[in-house]
PDB file of C-alpha atoms in Angstrom:
ATOM      1  CA  LEU V   1      79.943 181.836-126.783  1.00  0.00           C
ATOM      2  CA  LYS V   2      83.611 182.607-127.062  1.00  0.00           C
ATOM      3  CA  ARG V   3      85.871 182.809-124.018  1.00  0.00           C
ATOM      4  CA  ASN V   4      85.099 185.939-121.898  1.00  0.00           C
ATOM      5  CA  GLU V   5      81.864 186.617-123.825  1.00  0.00           C
ATOM      6  CA  LEU V   6      78.845 187.520-121.666  1.00  0.00           C
ATOM      7  CA  PHE V   7      75.550 185.622-121.558  1.00  0.00           C
ATOM      8  CA  THR V   8      73.995 188.178-119.155  1.00  0.00           C
ATOM      9  CA  GLU V   9      75.433 191.565-118.295  1.00  0.00           C
ATOM     10  CA  GLU V  10      75.348 193.454-115.011  1.00  0.00           C
ATOM     11  CA  GLY V  11      73.290 196.644-115.302  1.00  0.00           C
ATOM     12  CA  LYS V  12      71.170 195.328-118.193  1.00  0.00           C
ATOM     13  CA  ILE V  13      67.803 193.555-118.079  1.00  0.00           C
ATOM     14  CA  CYS V  14      68.175 189.810-118.524  1.00  0.00           C
ATOM     15  CA  LYS V  15      66.279 188.609-121.597  1.00  0.00           C
ATOM     16  CA  ARG V  16      67.060 184.878-121.696  1.00  0.00           C
ATOM     17  CA  ILE V  17      67.506 181.716-119.729  1.00  0.00           C
ATOM     18  CA  GLY V  18      69.975 179.081-120.846  1.00  0.00           C
ATOM     19  CA  PHE V  19      71.238 175.582-120.293  1.00  0.00           C
ATOM     20  CA  LEU V  20      74.924 174.898-120.769  1.00  0.00           C
ATOM     21  CA  VAL V  21      75.598 172.143-123.320  1.00  0.00           C
ATOM     22  CA  SER V  22      79.380 172.366-123.166  1.00  0.00           C
ATOM     23  CA  GLY V  23      81.961 174.606-121.590  1.00  0.00           C
ATOM     24  CA  ILE V  24      82.312 176.466-118.309  1.00  0.00           C
ATOM     25  CA  MET V  25      80.545 179.671-117.269  1.00  0.00           C
ATOM     26  CA  ILE V  26      80.777 181.830-114.153  1.00  0.00           C
ATOM     27  CA  GLY V  27      78.467 184.316-112.482  1.00  0.00           C
ATOM     28  CA  ILE V  28      80.226 187.480-111.373  1.00  0.00           C
ATOM     29  CA  GLY V  29      78.661 189.779-108.805  1.00  0.00           C
ATOM     30  CA  ASP V  30      79.486 192.046-105.903  1.00  0.00           C
ATOM     31  CA  ASN V  31      80.073 190.566-102.454  1.00  0.00           C
ATOM     32  CA  ILE V  32      78.876 192.286 -99.273  1.00  0.00           C
ATOM     33  CA  LYS V  33      81.960 194.543 -99.366  1.00  0.00           C
ATOM     34  CA  GLY V  34      81.150 195.679-102.917  1.00  0.00           C
ATOM     35  CA  GLU V  35      84.043 193.733-104.447  1.00  0.00           C
ATOM     36  CA  LYS V  36      83.619 191.685-107.643  1.00  0.00           C
ATOM     37  CA  ASN V  37      83.760 187.953-107.063  1.00  0.00           C
ATOM     38  CA  VAL V  38      82.628 184.679-108.599  1.00  0.00           C
ATOM     39  CA  SER V  39      79.152 184.073-107.230  1.00  0.00           C
ATOM     40  CA  GLU V  40      78.286 181.025-109.318  1.00  0.00           C
ATOM     41  CA  MET V  41      79.981 178.407-111.456  1.00  0.00           C
ATOM     42  CA  TYR V  42      78.251 176.431-114.202  1.00  0.00           C
ATOM     43  CA  ASN V  43      79.506 173.384-116.044  1.00  0.00           C
ATOM     44  CA  ASP V  44      77.881 171.107-118.580  1.00  0.00           C
ATOM     45  CA  ASN V  45      77.134 168.456-115.927  1.00  0.00           C
ATOM     46  CA  ASP V  46      74.948 170.803-113.841  1.00  0.00           C
ATOM     47  CA  ASN V  47      71.691 170.474-115.807  1.00  0.00           C
ATOM     48  CA  ARG V  48      70.360 173.652-114.239  1.00  0.00           C
ATOM     49  CA  ALA V  49      69.061 176.943-115.495  1.00  0.00           C
ATOM     50  CA  MET V  50      71.580 179.684-116.109  1.00  0.00           C
ATOM     51  CA  THR V  51      70.277 183.244-115.902  1.00  0.00           C
ATOM     52  CA  SER V  52      70.027 186.260-113.672  1.00  0.00           C
ATOM     53  CA  PHE V  53      66.799 184.986-112.073  1.00  0.00           C
ATOM     54  CA  LEU V  54      65.564 188.160-110.415  1.00  0.00           C
ATOM     55  CA  SER V  55      66.324 190.270-113.476  1.00  0.00           C
ATOM     56  CA  LEU V  56      64.601 187.825-115.831  1.00  0.00           C
ATOM     57  CA  ASP V  57      61.531 187.359-113.639  1.00  0.00           C
ATOM     58  CA  ARG V  58      60.958 191.012-112.758  1.00  0.00           C
ATOM     59  CA  GLN V  59      62.558 192.527-115.873  1.00  0.00           C
ATOM     60  CA  ILE V  60      64.838 194.757-113.811  1.00  0.00           C
ATOM     61  CA  LYS V  61      68.547 195.490-114.216  1.00  0.00           C
ATOM     62  CA  SER V  62      70.773 192.522-113.392  1.00  0.00           C
ATOM     63  CA  THR V  63      73.180 192.710-110.485  1.00  0.00           C
ATOM     64  CA  GLU V  64      75.498 190.114-112.002  1.00  0.00           C
ATOM     65  CA  SER V  65      77.084 189.026-115.260  1.00  0.00           C
ATOM     66  CA  ILE V  66      77.388 185.470-116.532  1.00  0.00           C
ATOM     67  CA  MET V  67      80.554 184.966-118.581  1.00  0.00           C
ATOM     68  CA  ALA V  68      82.082 182.134-120.569  1.00  0.00           C
ATOM     69  CA  VAL V  69      85.355 180.935-119.029  1.00  0.00           C
ATOM     70  CA  SER V  70      85.918 178.651-121.997  1.00  0.00           C
ATOM     71  CA  GLU V  71      84.308 178.388-125.394  1.00  0.00           C
ATOM     72  CA  SER V  72      80.735 177.362-124.537  1.00  0.00           C
ATOM     73  CA  VAL V  73      77.558 176.141-126.218  1.00  0.00           C
ATOM     74  CA  ILE V  74      74.254 177.199-124.669  1.00  0.00           C
ATOM     75  CA  LEU V  75      70.659 176.300-125.470  1.00  0.00           C
ATOM     76  CA  TYR V  76      68.445 179.200-124.455  1.00  0.00           C
ATOM     77  CA  ILE V  77      64.954 180.613-124.658  1.00  0.00           C
ATOM     78  CA  THR V  78      64.198 184.314-124.610  1.00  0.00           C
ATOM     79  CA  TYR V  79      61.994 185.953-122.002  1.00  0.00           C
ATOM     80  CA  ASP V  80      59.373 186.815-124.640  1.00  0.00           C
ATOM     81  CA  ASN V  81      59.305 183.250-125.986  1.00  0.00           C
ATOM     82  CA  LEU V  82      59.064 181.799-122.462  1.00  0.00           C
ATOM     83  CA  LYS V  83      56.190 184.177-121.668  1.00  0.00           C
ATOM     84  CA  TYR V  84      54.443 183.182-124.913  1.00  0.00           C
ATOM     85  CA  LEU V  85      54.996 179.486-124.223  1.00  0.00           C
ATOM     86  CA  CYS V  86      53.484 179.814-120.724  1.00  0.00           C
ATOM     87  CA  LYS V  87      50.526 181.740-122.145  1.00  0.00           C
ATOM     88  CA  MET V  88      49.830 179.195-124.894  1.00  0.00           C
ATOM     89  CA  HIS V  89      50.541 176.164-122.676  1.00  0.00           C
ATOM     90  CA  PRO V  90      49.735 176.974-119.026  1.00  0.00           C
ATOM     91  CA  GLU V  91      51.318 173.689-117.931  1.00  0.00           C
ATOM     92  CA  PHE V  92      54.691 175.346-118.592  1.00  0.00           C
ATOM     93  CA  GLY V  93      53.979 177.630-115.620  1.00  0.00           C
ATOM     94  CA  ILE V  94      55.930 175.038-113.638  1.00  0.00           C
ATOM     95  CA  VAL V  95      59.088 176.463-115.245  1.00  0.00           C
ATOM     96  CA  ARG V  96      58.490 179.827-113.602  1.00  0.00           C
ATOM     97  CA  GLU V  97      57.625 178.154-110.305  1.00  0.00           C
ATOM     98  CA  LEU V  98      60.861 176.151-110.384  1.00  0.00           C
ATOM     99  CA  LEU V  99      62.886 179.273-111.211  1.00  0.00           C
ATOM    100  CA  HIS V 100      61.427 181.021-108.175  1.00  0.00           C
ATOM    101  CA  ALA V 101      62.214 178.061-105.962  1.00  0.00           C
ATOM    102  CA  GLU V 102      65.744 177.746-107.317  1.00  0.00           C
ATOM    103  CA  GLN V 103      66.350 181.451-106.733  1.00  0.00           C
ATOM    104  CA  HIS V 104      65.234 181.204-103.086  1.00  0.00           C
ATOM    105  CA  ILE V 105      67.260 178.062-102.471  1.00  0.00           C
ATOM    106  CA  ILE V 106      70.384 179.599-104.024  1.00  0.00           C
ATOM    107  CA  MET V 107      70.029 182.747-101.923  1.00  0.00           C
ATOM    108  CA  LEU V 108      69.506 180.705 -98.770  1.00  0.00           C
ATOM    109  CA  THR V 109      72.508 178.437 -99.393  1.00  0.00           C
ATOM    110  CA  ARG V 110      74.705 181.487-100.091  1.00  0.00           C
ATOM    111  CA  GLU V 111      73.546 183.050 -96.837  1.00  0.00           C
ATOM    112  CA  ALA V 112      74.196 179.731 -95.083  1.00  0.00           C
ATOM    113  CA  ASP V 113      77.764 179.688 -96.433  1.00  0.00           C
ATOM    114  CA  VAL V 114      78.368 183.101 -94.878  1.00  0.00           C
ATOM    115  CA  LYS V 115      76.791 182.086 -91.567  1.00  0.00           C
ATOM    116  CA  GLN V 116      78.320 178.581 -91.730  1.00  0.00           C
ATOM    117  CA  LEU V 117      75.007 176.768 -91.252  1.00  0.00           C
ATOM    118  CA  ASN V 118      74.844 172.994 -91.665  1.00  0.00           C
ATOM    119  CA  PRO V 119      72.341 171.364 -94.087  1.00  0.00           C
ATOM    120  CA  GLU V 120      69.835 170.624 -91.311  1.00  0.00           C
ATOM    121  CA  GLU V 121      69.802 174.270 -90.198  1.00  0.00           C
ATOM    122  CA  ILE V 122      69.324 175.351 -93.822  1.00  0.00           C
ATOM    123  CA  VAL V 123      66.388 172.953 -94.327  1.00  0.00           C
ATOM    124  CA  LYS V 124      64.786 174.155 -91.093  1.00  0.00           C
ATOM    125  CA  LYS V 125      65.097 177.794 -92.195  1.00  0.00           C
ATOM    126  CA  LEU V 126      63.877 177.050 -95.729  1.00  0.00           C
ATOM    127  CA  TYR V 127      60.855 175.178 -94.340  1.00  0.00           C
ATOM    128  CA  LYS V 128      59.996 178.094 -92.077  1.00  0.00           C
ATOM    129  CA  VAL V 129      60.113 180.574 -94.967  1.00  0.00           C
ATOM    130  CA  HIS V 130      58.820 178.386 -97.845  1.00  0.00           C
ATOM    131  CA  PRO V 131      56.894 175.331 -96.587  1.00  0.00           C
ATOM    132  CA  GLU V 132      55.343 174.940-100.057  1.00  0.00           C
ATOM    133  CA  TYR V 133      58.692 173.639-101.365  1.00  0.00           C
ATOM    134  CA  PHE V 134      58.268 170.583 -99.166  1.00  0.00           C
ATOM    135  CA  ARG V 135      54.859 169.639-100.569  1.00  0.00           C
ATOM    136  CA  LYS V 136      56.053 168.964-104.108  1.00  0.00           C
ATOM    137  CA  PRO V 137      58.311 166.004-104.869  1.00  0.00           C
ATOM    138  CA  TYR V 138      60.272 167.654-107.702  1.00  0.00           C
ATOM    139  CA  TYR V 139      61.833 170.095-105.208  1.00  0.00           C
ATOM    140  CA  LYS V 140      63.601 167.260-103.362  1.00  0.00           C
ATOM    141  CA  ASN V 141      66.300 166.938-106.015  1.00  0.00           C
ATOM    142  CA  LEU V 142      66.665 170.703-106.281  1.00  0.00           C
ATOM    143  CA  ILE V 143      67.099 171.246-102.538  1.00  0.00           C
ATOM    144  CA  SER V 144      69.444 168.294-101.985  1.00  0.00           C
ATOM    145  CA  PHE V 145      71.501 169.375-105.043  1.00  0.00           C
ATOM    146  CA  TYR V 146      72.056 172.888-103.669  1.00  0.00           C
ATOM    147  CA  LEU V 147      72.822 171.552-100.217  1.00  0.00           C
ATOM    148  CA  GLY V 148      75.384 169.193-101.744  1.00  0.00           C
ATOM    149  CA  ILE V 149      73.918 166.160 -99.981  1.00  0.00           C
ATOM    150  CA  SER V 150      72.405 162.878-101.143  1.00  0.00           C
ATOM    151  CA  ARG V 151      68.640 162.322-101.319  1.00  0.00           C
ATOM    152  CA  ALA V 152      69.014 159.798 -98.460  1.00  0.00           C
ATOM    153  CA  SER V 153      70.691 162.422 -96.240  1.00  0.00           C
ATOM    154  CA  TYR V 154      68.053 164.960 -97.211  1.00  0.00           C
ATOM    155  CA  ASN V 155      65.261 162.492 -96.344  1.00  0.00           C
ATOM    156  CA  SER V 156      66.932 161.795 -92.968  1.00  0.00           C
ATOM    157  CA  ILE V 157      66.953 165.510 -92.217  1.00  0.00           C
ATOM    158  CA  LEU V 158      63.257 165.758 -93.110  1.00  0.00           C
ATOM    159  CA  LYS V 159      62.500 162.839 -90.814  1.00  0.00           C
ATOM    160  CA  ARG V 160      64.461 164.354 -87.891  1.00  0.00           C
ATOM    161  CA  LEU V 161      62.695 167.690 -88.369  1.00  0.00           C
ATOM    162  CA  LYS V 162      59.326 165.901 -88.752  1.00  0.00           C
ATOM    163  CA  ILE V 163      58.682 167.494 -92.149  1.00  0.00           C
ATOM    164  CA  LYS V 164      56.404 165.437 -94.383  1.00  0.00           C
TER     165      LYS V 164
END
């Protein structure tokens, strides 16, 4: 993508999910006051999915745009191809499961930023709402990444909260 080009567009249904190979991208959405602001920042070191999760999953209009800040290279798969892949190879259903988890974790950490919760309070709240995320080992990296803490710190929190 060229600078200022959109990967997803607010008001349109998201049709793809991408991974940034090089460049910098930002998510732009409305804050609680209805003002446009940067809601997400992506760089090529993130190794995370880049899409409007809710729009892609439910095929509804997106509430945010994702825009290239610099010239960027993105590997992506379309919604139809992802659906086909999951149909032909059910083991790829984990992709959808991880997208759901990532969406919930992102929303919770954004809410925590507003309420100024510490990582332990966030983990406690996440466990209360989605205990299934704590039963699968591949979520550990995802949760600790979004909390901005090391795996050791995350494991200490789990131990203090008696979450196994």
